[in-house]
Short mmCIF file of C-alpha atoms and ligand atoms in Angstrom, two decimals:
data_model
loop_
_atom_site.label_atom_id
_atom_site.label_comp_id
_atom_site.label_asym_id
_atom_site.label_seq_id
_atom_site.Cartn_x
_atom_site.Cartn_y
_atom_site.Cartn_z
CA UNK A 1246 0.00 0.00 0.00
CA UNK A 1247 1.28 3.47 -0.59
CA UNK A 1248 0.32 6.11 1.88
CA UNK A 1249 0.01 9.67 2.64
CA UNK A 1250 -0.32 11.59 6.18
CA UNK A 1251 -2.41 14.66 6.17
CA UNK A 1252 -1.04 16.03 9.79
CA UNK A 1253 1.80 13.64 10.33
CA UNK A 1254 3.25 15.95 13.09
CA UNK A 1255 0.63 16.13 15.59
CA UNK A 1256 -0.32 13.37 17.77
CA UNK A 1257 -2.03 11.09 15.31
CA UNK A 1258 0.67 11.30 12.83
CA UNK A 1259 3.31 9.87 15.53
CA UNK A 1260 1.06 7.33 16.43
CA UNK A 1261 0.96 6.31 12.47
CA UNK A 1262 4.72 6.67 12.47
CA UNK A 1263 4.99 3.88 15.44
CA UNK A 1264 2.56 1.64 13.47
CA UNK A 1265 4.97 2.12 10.29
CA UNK A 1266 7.99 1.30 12.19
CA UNK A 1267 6.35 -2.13 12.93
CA UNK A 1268 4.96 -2.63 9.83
CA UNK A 1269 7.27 -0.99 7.22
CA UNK A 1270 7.56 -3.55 4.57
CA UNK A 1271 4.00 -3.34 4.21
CA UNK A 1272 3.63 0.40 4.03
CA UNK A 1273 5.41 2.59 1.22
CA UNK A 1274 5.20 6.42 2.44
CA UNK A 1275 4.41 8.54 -0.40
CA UNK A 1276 3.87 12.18 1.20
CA UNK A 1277 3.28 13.99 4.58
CA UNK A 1278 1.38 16.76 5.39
CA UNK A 1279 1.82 18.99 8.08
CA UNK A 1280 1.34 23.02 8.66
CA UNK A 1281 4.27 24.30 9.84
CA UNK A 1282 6.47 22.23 11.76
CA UNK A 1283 9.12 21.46 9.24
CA UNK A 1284 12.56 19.75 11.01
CA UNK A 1285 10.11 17.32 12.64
CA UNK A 1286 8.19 16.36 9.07
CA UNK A 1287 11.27 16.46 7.79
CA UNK A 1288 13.06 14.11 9.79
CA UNK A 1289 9.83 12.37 9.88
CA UNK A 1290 10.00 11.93 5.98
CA UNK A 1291 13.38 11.14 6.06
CA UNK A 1292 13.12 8.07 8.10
CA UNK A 1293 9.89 6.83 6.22
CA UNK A 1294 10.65 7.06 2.89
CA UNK A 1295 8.83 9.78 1.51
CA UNK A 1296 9.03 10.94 -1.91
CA UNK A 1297 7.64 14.36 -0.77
CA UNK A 1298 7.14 16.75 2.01
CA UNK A 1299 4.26 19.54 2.23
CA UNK A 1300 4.06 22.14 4.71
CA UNK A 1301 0.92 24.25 4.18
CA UNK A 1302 2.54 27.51 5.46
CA UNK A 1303 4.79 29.07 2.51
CA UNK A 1304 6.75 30.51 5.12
CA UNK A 1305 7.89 27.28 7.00
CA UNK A 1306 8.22 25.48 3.71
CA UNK A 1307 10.89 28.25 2.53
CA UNK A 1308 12.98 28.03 6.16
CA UNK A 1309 12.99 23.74 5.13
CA UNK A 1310 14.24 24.41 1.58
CA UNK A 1311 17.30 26.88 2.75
CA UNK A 1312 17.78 24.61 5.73
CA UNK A 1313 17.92 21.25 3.60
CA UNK A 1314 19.98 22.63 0.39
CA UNK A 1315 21.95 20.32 -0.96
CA UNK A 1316 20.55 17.65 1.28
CA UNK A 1317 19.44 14.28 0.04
CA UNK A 1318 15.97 13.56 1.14
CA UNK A 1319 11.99 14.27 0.03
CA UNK A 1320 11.00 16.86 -2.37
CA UNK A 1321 8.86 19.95 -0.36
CA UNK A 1322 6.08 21.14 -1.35
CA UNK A 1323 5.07 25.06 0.09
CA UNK A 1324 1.57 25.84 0.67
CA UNK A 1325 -1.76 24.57 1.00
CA UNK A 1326 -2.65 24.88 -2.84
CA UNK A 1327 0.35 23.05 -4.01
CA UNK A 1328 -0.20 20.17 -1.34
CA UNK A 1329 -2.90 19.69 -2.84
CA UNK A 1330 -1.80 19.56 -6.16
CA UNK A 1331 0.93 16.58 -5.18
CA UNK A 1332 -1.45 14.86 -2.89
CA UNK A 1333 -3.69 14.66 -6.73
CA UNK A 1334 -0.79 13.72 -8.69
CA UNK A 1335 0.26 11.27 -5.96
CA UNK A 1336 0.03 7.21 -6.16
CA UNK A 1337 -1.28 6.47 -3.59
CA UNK A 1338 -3.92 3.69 -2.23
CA UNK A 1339 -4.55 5.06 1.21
CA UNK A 1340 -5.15 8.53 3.10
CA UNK A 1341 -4.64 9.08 6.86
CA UNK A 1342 -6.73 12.27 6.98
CA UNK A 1343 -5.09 13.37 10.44
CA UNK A 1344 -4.41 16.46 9.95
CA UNK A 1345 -6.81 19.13 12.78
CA UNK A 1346 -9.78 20.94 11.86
CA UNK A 1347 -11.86 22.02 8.82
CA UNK A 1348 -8.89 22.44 6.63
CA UNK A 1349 -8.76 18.63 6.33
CA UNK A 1350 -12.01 18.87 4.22
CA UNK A 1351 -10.33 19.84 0.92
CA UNK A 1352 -7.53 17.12 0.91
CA UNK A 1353 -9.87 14.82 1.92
CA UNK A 1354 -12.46 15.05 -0.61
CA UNK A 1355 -9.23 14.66 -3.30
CA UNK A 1356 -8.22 11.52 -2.05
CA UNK A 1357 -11.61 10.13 -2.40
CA UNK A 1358 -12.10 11.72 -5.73
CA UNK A 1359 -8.88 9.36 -6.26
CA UNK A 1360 -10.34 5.88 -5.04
CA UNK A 1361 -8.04 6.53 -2.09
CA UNK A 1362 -8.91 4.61 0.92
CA UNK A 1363 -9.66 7.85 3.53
CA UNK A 1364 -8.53 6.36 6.98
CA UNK A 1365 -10.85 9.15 9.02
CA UNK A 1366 -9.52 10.58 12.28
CA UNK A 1367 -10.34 14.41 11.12
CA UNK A 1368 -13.90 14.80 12.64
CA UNK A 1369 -14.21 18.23 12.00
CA UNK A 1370 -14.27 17.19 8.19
CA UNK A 1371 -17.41 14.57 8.75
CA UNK A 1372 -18.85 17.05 10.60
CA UNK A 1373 -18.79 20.02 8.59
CA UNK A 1374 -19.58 18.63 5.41
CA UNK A 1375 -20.90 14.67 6.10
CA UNK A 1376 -23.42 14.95 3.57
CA UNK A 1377 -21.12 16.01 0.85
CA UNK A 1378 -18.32 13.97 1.90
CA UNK A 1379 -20.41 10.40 2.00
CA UNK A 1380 -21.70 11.53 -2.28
CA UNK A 1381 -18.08 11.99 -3.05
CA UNK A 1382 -16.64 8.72 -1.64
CA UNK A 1383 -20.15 6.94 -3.38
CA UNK A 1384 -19.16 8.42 -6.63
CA UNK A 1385 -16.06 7.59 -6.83
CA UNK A 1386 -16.16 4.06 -5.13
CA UNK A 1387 -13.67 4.93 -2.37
CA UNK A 1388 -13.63 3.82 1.24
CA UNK A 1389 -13.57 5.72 4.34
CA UNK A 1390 -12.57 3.82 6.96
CA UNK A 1391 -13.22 5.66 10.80
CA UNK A 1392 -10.03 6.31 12.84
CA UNK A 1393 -11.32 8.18 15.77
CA UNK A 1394 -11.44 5.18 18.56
CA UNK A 1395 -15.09 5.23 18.97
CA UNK A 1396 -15.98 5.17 15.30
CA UNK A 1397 -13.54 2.65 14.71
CA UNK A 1398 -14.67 0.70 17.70
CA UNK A 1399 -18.25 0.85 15.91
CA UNK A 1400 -16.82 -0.30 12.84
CA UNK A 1401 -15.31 -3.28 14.10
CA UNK A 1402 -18.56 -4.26 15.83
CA UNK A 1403 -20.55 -3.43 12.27
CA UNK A 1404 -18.27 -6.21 10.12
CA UNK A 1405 -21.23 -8.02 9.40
CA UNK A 1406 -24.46 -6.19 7.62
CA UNK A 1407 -26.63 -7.21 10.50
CA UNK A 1408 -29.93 -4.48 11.81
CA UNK A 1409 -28.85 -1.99 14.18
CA UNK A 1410 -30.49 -0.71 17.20
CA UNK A 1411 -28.55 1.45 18.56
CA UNK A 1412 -25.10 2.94 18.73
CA UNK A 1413 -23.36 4.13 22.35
CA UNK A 1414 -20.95 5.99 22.29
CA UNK A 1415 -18.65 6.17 25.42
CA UNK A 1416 -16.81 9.56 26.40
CA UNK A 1417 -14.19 9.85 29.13
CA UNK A 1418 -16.08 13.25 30.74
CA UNK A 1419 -12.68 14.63 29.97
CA UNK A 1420 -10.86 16.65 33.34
CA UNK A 1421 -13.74 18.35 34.47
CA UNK A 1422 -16.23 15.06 34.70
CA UNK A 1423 -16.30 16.36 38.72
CA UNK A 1424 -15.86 19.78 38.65
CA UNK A 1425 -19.04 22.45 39.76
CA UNK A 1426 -20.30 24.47 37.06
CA UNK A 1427 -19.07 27.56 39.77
CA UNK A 1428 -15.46 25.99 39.55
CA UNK A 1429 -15.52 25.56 36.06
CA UNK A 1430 -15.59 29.27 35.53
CA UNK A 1431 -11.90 29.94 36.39
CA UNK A 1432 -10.34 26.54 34.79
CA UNK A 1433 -7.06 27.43 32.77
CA UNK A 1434 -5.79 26.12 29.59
CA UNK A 1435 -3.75 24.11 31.00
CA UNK A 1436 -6.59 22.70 33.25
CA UNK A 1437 -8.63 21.69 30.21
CA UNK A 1438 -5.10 20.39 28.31
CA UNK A 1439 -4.96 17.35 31.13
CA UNK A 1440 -6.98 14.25 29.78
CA UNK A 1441 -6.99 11.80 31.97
CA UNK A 1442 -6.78 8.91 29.65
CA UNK A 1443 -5.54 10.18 26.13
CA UNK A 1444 -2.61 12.00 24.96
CA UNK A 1445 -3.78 14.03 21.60
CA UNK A 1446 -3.54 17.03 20.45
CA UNK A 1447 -4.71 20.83 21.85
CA UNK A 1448 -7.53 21.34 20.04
CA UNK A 1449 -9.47 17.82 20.92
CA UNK A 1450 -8.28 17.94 24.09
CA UNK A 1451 -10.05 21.01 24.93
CA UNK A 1452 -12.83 19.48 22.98
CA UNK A 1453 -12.63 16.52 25.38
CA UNK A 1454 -12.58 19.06 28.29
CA UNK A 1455 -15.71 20.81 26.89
CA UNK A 1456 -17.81 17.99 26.01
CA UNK A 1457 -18.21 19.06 22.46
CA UNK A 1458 -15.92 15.96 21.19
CA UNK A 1459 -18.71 13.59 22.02
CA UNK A 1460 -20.87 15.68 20.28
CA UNK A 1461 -18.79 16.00 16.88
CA UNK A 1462 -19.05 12.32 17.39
CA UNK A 1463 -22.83 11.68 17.77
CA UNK A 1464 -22.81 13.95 14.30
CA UNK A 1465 -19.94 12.27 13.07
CA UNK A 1466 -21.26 8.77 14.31
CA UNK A 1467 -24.92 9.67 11.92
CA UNK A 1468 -22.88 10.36 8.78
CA UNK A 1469 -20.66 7.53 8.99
CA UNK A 1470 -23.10 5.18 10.02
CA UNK A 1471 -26.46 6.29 9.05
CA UNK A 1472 -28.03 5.69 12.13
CA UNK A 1473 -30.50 7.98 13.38
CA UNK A 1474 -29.76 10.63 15.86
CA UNK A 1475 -32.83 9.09 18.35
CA UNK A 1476 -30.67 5.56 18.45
CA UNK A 1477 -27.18 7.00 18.93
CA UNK A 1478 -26.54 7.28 23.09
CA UNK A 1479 -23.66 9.01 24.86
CA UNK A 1480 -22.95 7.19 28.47
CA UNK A 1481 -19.72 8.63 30.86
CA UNK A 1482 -17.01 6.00 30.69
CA UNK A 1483 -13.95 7.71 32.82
CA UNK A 1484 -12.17 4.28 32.65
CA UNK A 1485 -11.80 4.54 28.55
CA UNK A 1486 -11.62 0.83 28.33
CA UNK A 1487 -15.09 0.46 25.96
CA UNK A 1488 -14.32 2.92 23.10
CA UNK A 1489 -18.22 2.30 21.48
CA UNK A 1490 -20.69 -0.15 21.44
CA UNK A 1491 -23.85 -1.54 19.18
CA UNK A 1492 -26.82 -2.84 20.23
CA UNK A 1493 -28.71 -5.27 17.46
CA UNK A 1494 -31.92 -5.47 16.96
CA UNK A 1495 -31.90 -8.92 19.00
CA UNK A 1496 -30.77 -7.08 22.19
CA UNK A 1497 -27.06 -8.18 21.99
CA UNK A 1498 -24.65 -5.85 22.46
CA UNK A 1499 -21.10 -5.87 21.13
CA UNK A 1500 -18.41 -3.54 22.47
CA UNK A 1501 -14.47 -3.20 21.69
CA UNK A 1502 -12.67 -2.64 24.28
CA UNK A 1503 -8.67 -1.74 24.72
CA UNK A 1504 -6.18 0.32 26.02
CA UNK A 1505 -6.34 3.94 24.87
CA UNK A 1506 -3.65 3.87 21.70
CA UNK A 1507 -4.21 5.33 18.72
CA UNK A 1508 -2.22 2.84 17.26
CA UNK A 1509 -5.02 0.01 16.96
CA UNK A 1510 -7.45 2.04 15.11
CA UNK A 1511 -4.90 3.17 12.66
CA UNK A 1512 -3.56 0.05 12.35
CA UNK A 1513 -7.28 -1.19 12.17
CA UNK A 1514 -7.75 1.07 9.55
CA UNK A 1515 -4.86 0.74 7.04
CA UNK A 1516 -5.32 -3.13 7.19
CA UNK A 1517 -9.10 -4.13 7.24
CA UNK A 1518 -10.59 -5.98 6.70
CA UNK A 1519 -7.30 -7.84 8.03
CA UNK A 1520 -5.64 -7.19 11.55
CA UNK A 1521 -2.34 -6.84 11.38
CA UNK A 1522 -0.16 -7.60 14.87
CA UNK A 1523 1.20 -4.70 16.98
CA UNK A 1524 2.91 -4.38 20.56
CA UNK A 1525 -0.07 -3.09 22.43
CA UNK A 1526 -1.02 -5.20 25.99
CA UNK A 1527 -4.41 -6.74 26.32
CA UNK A 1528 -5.89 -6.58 29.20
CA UNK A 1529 -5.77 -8.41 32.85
CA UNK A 1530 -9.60 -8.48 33.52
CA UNK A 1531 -9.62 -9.58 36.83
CA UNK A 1532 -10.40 -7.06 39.20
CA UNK A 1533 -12.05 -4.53 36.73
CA UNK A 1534 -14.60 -2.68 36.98
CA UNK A 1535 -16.42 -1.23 34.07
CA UNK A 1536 -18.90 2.36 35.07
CA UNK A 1537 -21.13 4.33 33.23
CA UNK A 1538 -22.78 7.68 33.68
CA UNK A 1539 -25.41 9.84 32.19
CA UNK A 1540 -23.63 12.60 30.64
CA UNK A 1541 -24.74 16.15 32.41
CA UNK A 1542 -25.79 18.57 29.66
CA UNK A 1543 -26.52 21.40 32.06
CA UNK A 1544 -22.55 21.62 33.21
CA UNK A 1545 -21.62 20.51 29.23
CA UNK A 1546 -24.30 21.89 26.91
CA UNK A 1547 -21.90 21.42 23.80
CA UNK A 1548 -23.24 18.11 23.94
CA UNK A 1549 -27.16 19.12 23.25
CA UNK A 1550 -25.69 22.05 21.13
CA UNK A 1551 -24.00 19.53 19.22
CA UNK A 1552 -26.89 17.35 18.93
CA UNK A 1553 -29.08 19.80 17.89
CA UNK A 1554 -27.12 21.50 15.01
CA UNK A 1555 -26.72 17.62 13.48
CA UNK A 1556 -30.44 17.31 13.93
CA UNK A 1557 -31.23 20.43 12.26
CA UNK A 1558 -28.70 19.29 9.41
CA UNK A 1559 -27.71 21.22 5.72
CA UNK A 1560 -25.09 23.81 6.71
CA UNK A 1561 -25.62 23.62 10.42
CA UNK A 1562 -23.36 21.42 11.84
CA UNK A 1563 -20.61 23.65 9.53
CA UNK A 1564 -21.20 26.69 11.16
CA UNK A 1565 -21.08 24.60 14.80
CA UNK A 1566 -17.52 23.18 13.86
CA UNK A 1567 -16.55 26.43 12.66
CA UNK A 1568 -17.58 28.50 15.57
CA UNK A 1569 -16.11 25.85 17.75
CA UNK A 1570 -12.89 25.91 16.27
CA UNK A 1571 -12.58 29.70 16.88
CA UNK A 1572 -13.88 29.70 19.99
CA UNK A 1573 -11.33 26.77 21.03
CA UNK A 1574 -8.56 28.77 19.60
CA UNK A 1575 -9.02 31.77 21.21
CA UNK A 1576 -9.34 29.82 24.79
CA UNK A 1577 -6.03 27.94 23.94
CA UNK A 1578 -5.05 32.15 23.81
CA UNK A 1579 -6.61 33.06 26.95
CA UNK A 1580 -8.55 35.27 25.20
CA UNK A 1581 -11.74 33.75 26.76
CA UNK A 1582 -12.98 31.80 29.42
CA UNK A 1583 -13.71 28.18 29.61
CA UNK A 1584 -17.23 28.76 29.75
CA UNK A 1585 -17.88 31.36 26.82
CA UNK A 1586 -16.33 28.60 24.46
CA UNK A 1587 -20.03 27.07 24.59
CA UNK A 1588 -21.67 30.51 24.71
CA UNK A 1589 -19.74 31.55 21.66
CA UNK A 1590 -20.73 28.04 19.59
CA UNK A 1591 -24.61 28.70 20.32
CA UNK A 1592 -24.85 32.21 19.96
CA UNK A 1593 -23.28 31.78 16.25
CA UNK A 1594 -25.65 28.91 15.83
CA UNK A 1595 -28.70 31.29 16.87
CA UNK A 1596 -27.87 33.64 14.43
CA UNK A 1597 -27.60 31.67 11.36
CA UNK A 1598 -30.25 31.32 9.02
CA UNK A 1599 -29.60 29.20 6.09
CA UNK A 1600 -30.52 30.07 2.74
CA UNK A 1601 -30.70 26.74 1.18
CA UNK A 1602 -29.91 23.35 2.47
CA UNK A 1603 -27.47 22.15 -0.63
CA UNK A 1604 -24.74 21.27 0.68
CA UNK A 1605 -21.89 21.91 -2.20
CA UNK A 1606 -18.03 22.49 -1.56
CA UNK A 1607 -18.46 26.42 -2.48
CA UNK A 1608 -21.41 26.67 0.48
CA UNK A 1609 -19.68 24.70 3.30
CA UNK A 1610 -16.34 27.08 2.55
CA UNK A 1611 -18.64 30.45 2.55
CA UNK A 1612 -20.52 29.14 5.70
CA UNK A 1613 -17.52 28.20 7.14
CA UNK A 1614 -15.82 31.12 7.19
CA UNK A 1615 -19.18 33.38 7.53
CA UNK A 1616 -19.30 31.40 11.37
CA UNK A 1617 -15.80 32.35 11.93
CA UNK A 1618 -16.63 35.94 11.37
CA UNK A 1619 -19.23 35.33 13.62
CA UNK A 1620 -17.41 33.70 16.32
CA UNK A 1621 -14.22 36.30 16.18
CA UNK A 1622 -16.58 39.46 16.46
CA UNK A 1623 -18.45 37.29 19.59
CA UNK A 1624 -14.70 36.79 20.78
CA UNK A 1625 -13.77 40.76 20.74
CA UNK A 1626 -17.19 42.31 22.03
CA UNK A 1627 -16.77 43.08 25.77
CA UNK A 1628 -18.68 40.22 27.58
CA UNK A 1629 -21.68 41.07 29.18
N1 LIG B 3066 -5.07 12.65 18.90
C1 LIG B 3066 -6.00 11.72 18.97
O1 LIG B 3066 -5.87 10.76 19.76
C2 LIG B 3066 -7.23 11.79 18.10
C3 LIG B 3066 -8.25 10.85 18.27
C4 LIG B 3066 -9.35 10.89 17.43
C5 LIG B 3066 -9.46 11.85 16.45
N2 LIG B 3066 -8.48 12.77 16.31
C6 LIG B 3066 -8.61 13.79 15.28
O2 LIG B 3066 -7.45 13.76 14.45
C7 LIG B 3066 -7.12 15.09 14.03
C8 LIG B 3066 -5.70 15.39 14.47
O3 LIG B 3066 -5.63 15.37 15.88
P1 LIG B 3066 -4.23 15.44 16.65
O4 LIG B 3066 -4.55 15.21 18.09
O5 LIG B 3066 -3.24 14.56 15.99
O6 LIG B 3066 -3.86 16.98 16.42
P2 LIG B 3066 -2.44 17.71 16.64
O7 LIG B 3066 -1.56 16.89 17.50
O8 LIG B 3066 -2.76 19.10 17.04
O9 LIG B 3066 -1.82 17.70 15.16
C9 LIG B 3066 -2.42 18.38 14.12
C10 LIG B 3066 -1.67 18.09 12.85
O10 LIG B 3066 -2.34 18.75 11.77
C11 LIG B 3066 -1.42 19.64 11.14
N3 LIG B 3066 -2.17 20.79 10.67
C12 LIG B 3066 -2.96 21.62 11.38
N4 LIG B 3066 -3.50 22.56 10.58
C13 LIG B 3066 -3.03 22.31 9.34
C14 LIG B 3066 -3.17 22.93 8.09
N5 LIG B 3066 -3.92 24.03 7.92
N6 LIG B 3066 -2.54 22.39 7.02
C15 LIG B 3066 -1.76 21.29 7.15
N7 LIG B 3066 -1.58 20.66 8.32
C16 LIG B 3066 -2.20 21.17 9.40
C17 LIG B 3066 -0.38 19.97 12.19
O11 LIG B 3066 0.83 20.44 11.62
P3 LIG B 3066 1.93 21.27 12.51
O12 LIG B 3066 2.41 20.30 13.53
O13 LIG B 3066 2.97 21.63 11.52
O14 LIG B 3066 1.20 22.44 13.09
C18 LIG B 3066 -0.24 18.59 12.85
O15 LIG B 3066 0.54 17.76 12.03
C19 LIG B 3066 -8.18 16.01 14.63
O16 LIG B 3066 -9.20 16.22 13.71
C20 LIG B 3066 -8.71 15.21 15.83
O17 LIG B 3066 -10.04 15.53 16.14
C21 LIG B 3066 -7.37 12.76 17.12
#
């Protein structure tokens, strides 16, 4: 298989690296994408491989060509539009779509315009633009193939075509599963940046902290799937050892369960319908216990906010990743509070009104960055 790593410098990508280390005479590395960190993609696509290198910011891309001349290694590509001119021209068979936020959508829908298989851990693309996304991989007869542990988890337990119930989804409650809704007004950055059971990146782990990455999920768990909103279920699952179950229609219920490591999904991913073998534990089960929660909306109202924006559909859920993703930046910034990150998501959702429901590339972009506006002038008014 020959593959290429949109965001193969953030967390995901290293966990993909690991999984090529064990597994590199079955994987040829094509390209990697990252945005700006260029000595670590660099050494990155040294050690793998790679026939090219593409660092969406021009700037970065420059500083790796004058650092590298003369230097045997990948080609480098500067800049968002030229990435995704190689990532077209490239031979590839698979697509770890890793990289963080909305501007995975583009890349994304390429490699399934190109038959790629699209190993999915970017939620905010699924989210954004699910509707569009799912007609593009149809007409083209490419894959997509969940990465995020829960989807992938639902995947596993979906092998066989058999009538779905329901889907739970489990969720951590993130660092501030205990905390008061009074204490939750003064938690810092790096407050929210301590997950208790995964290591990821900033912008999910805030999302993880907020509640709003189970919701992405519940939205991103409908598209995938095509499950109805009514039979997909959040429960609290602080010990992270169930990452998703189904229920059938005959009442079973299968779950996967593991330690949390991004490396079995991946892994999962680039080999399926095969498993392939990798040094990750099992479990000693005696002595466990397993608990589960009802999620509290009042303290985490991303999660309804979430749910509602998928429910309401067309350009809605866009506008709710976008707002999010501005709203999450500027707390990473300390520009705001903890708790205006969910005020700022529902007041751009309140003020949306949707013109049409077609959901085209051109209309996700120009909603997109209409809820950014939205979200930024939010950001600088004085709060009340
Ligand atoms: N981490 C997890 O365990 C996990 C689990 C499930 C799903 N996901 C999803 O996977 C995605 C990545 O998460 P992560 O935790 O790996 O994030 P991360 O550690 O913050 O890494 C983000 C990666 O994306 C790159 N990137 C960001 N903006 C870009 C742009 N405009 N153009 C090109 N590259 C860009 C970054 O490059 P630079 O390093 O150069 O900035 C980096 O390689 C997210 O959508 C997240 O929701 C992650």
């Amino acid at each position: 298989m020959k593959l290429v790593i949109l965001g193969a410098t953030g967390s995901i990508g290293e966990s993909a690296f690991r999984v090529w280390e064990e597994h590199r005479e079955r994987i040829q590395v094509e390209g990697l994408v990252a945005h700006r960190q260029g000595e670590r993609l660099w050494r990155m696509g040294k050690a793998m491989g790679a026939s090219w290198v593409a660092l969406t910011e021009v700037e970065a891309a420059e500083r790796l060509r004058a650092e590298t001349s003369g230097v045997a290694g990948p080609a480098i590509v500067a800049g968002y539009e030229a990435m995704l001119e190689a990532l077209d021209a490239a031979p590839a068979t698979h697509l770890l779509a890793a990289m963080s936020g909305f501007a995975g959508l583009r890349p994304t829908l390429i490699g399934l315009k190109r038959g790629m298989r699209v190993m999915l851990a970017n939620k905010e693309t699924m989210v954004a633009a699910g509707d569009l996304v799912r007609r593009t991989a149809e007409a083209h007869g490419a894959e997509i193939v969940p990465v995020d542990s829960e989807h992938s988890a639902i995947f596993q337990c979906m092998a066989l075509p058999q009538p779905v119930r329901r889907i739970i989804l489990t969720c951590s409650g993130g660092p501030f599963r205990e905390t008061s809704l009074e204490a939750m007004r003064s938690v810092t950055v790096e407050d929210a940046l301590r997950h208790p059971n995964w290591s990821m990146g900033p912008k999910i782990t805030v999302d993880s902290a907020t509640l709003m990455n189970k919701g992405l999920e519940v939205i991103e768990a409908h598209q995938l799937f095509q499950v109805p909103y009514d039979a997909i279920d959040v429960v609290i699952h602080p010990g992270s050892v169930v990452h998703s179950m189904v229920e059938f229609q005959d009442g079973a219920t299968l779950a996967q369960c593991g330690h949390p490591d991004m490396r079995v999904p991946i892994a999962v991913a680039l080999a399926w319908p095969e498993r392939w073998p990798l040094d990750v534990p099992g479990f000693e089960w005696a002595g466990r216990t397993l608990e589960f929660f009802e999620p509290d909306v009042v303290r985490f109202p991303l999660l309804r906010v979430a749910r509602e924006a998928g429910r309401a559909g067309g350009l809605y859920p866009a506008v709710l990743n976008a707002a999010n993703e501005v709203a999450v930046e500027a707390f990473l910034a300390r520009r705001i509070p903890f708790l205006r990150i969910a005020e700022i998501v529902e007041g751009v959702l309140n003020a949306f009104s949707p013109e049409g429901t077609l959901e085209e590339l051109e209309q996700v972009l120009e909603t997109d960055a209409w809820a950014r506006r939205q979200a930024a002038k939010a950001i600088a008014a004085p709060a009340d």
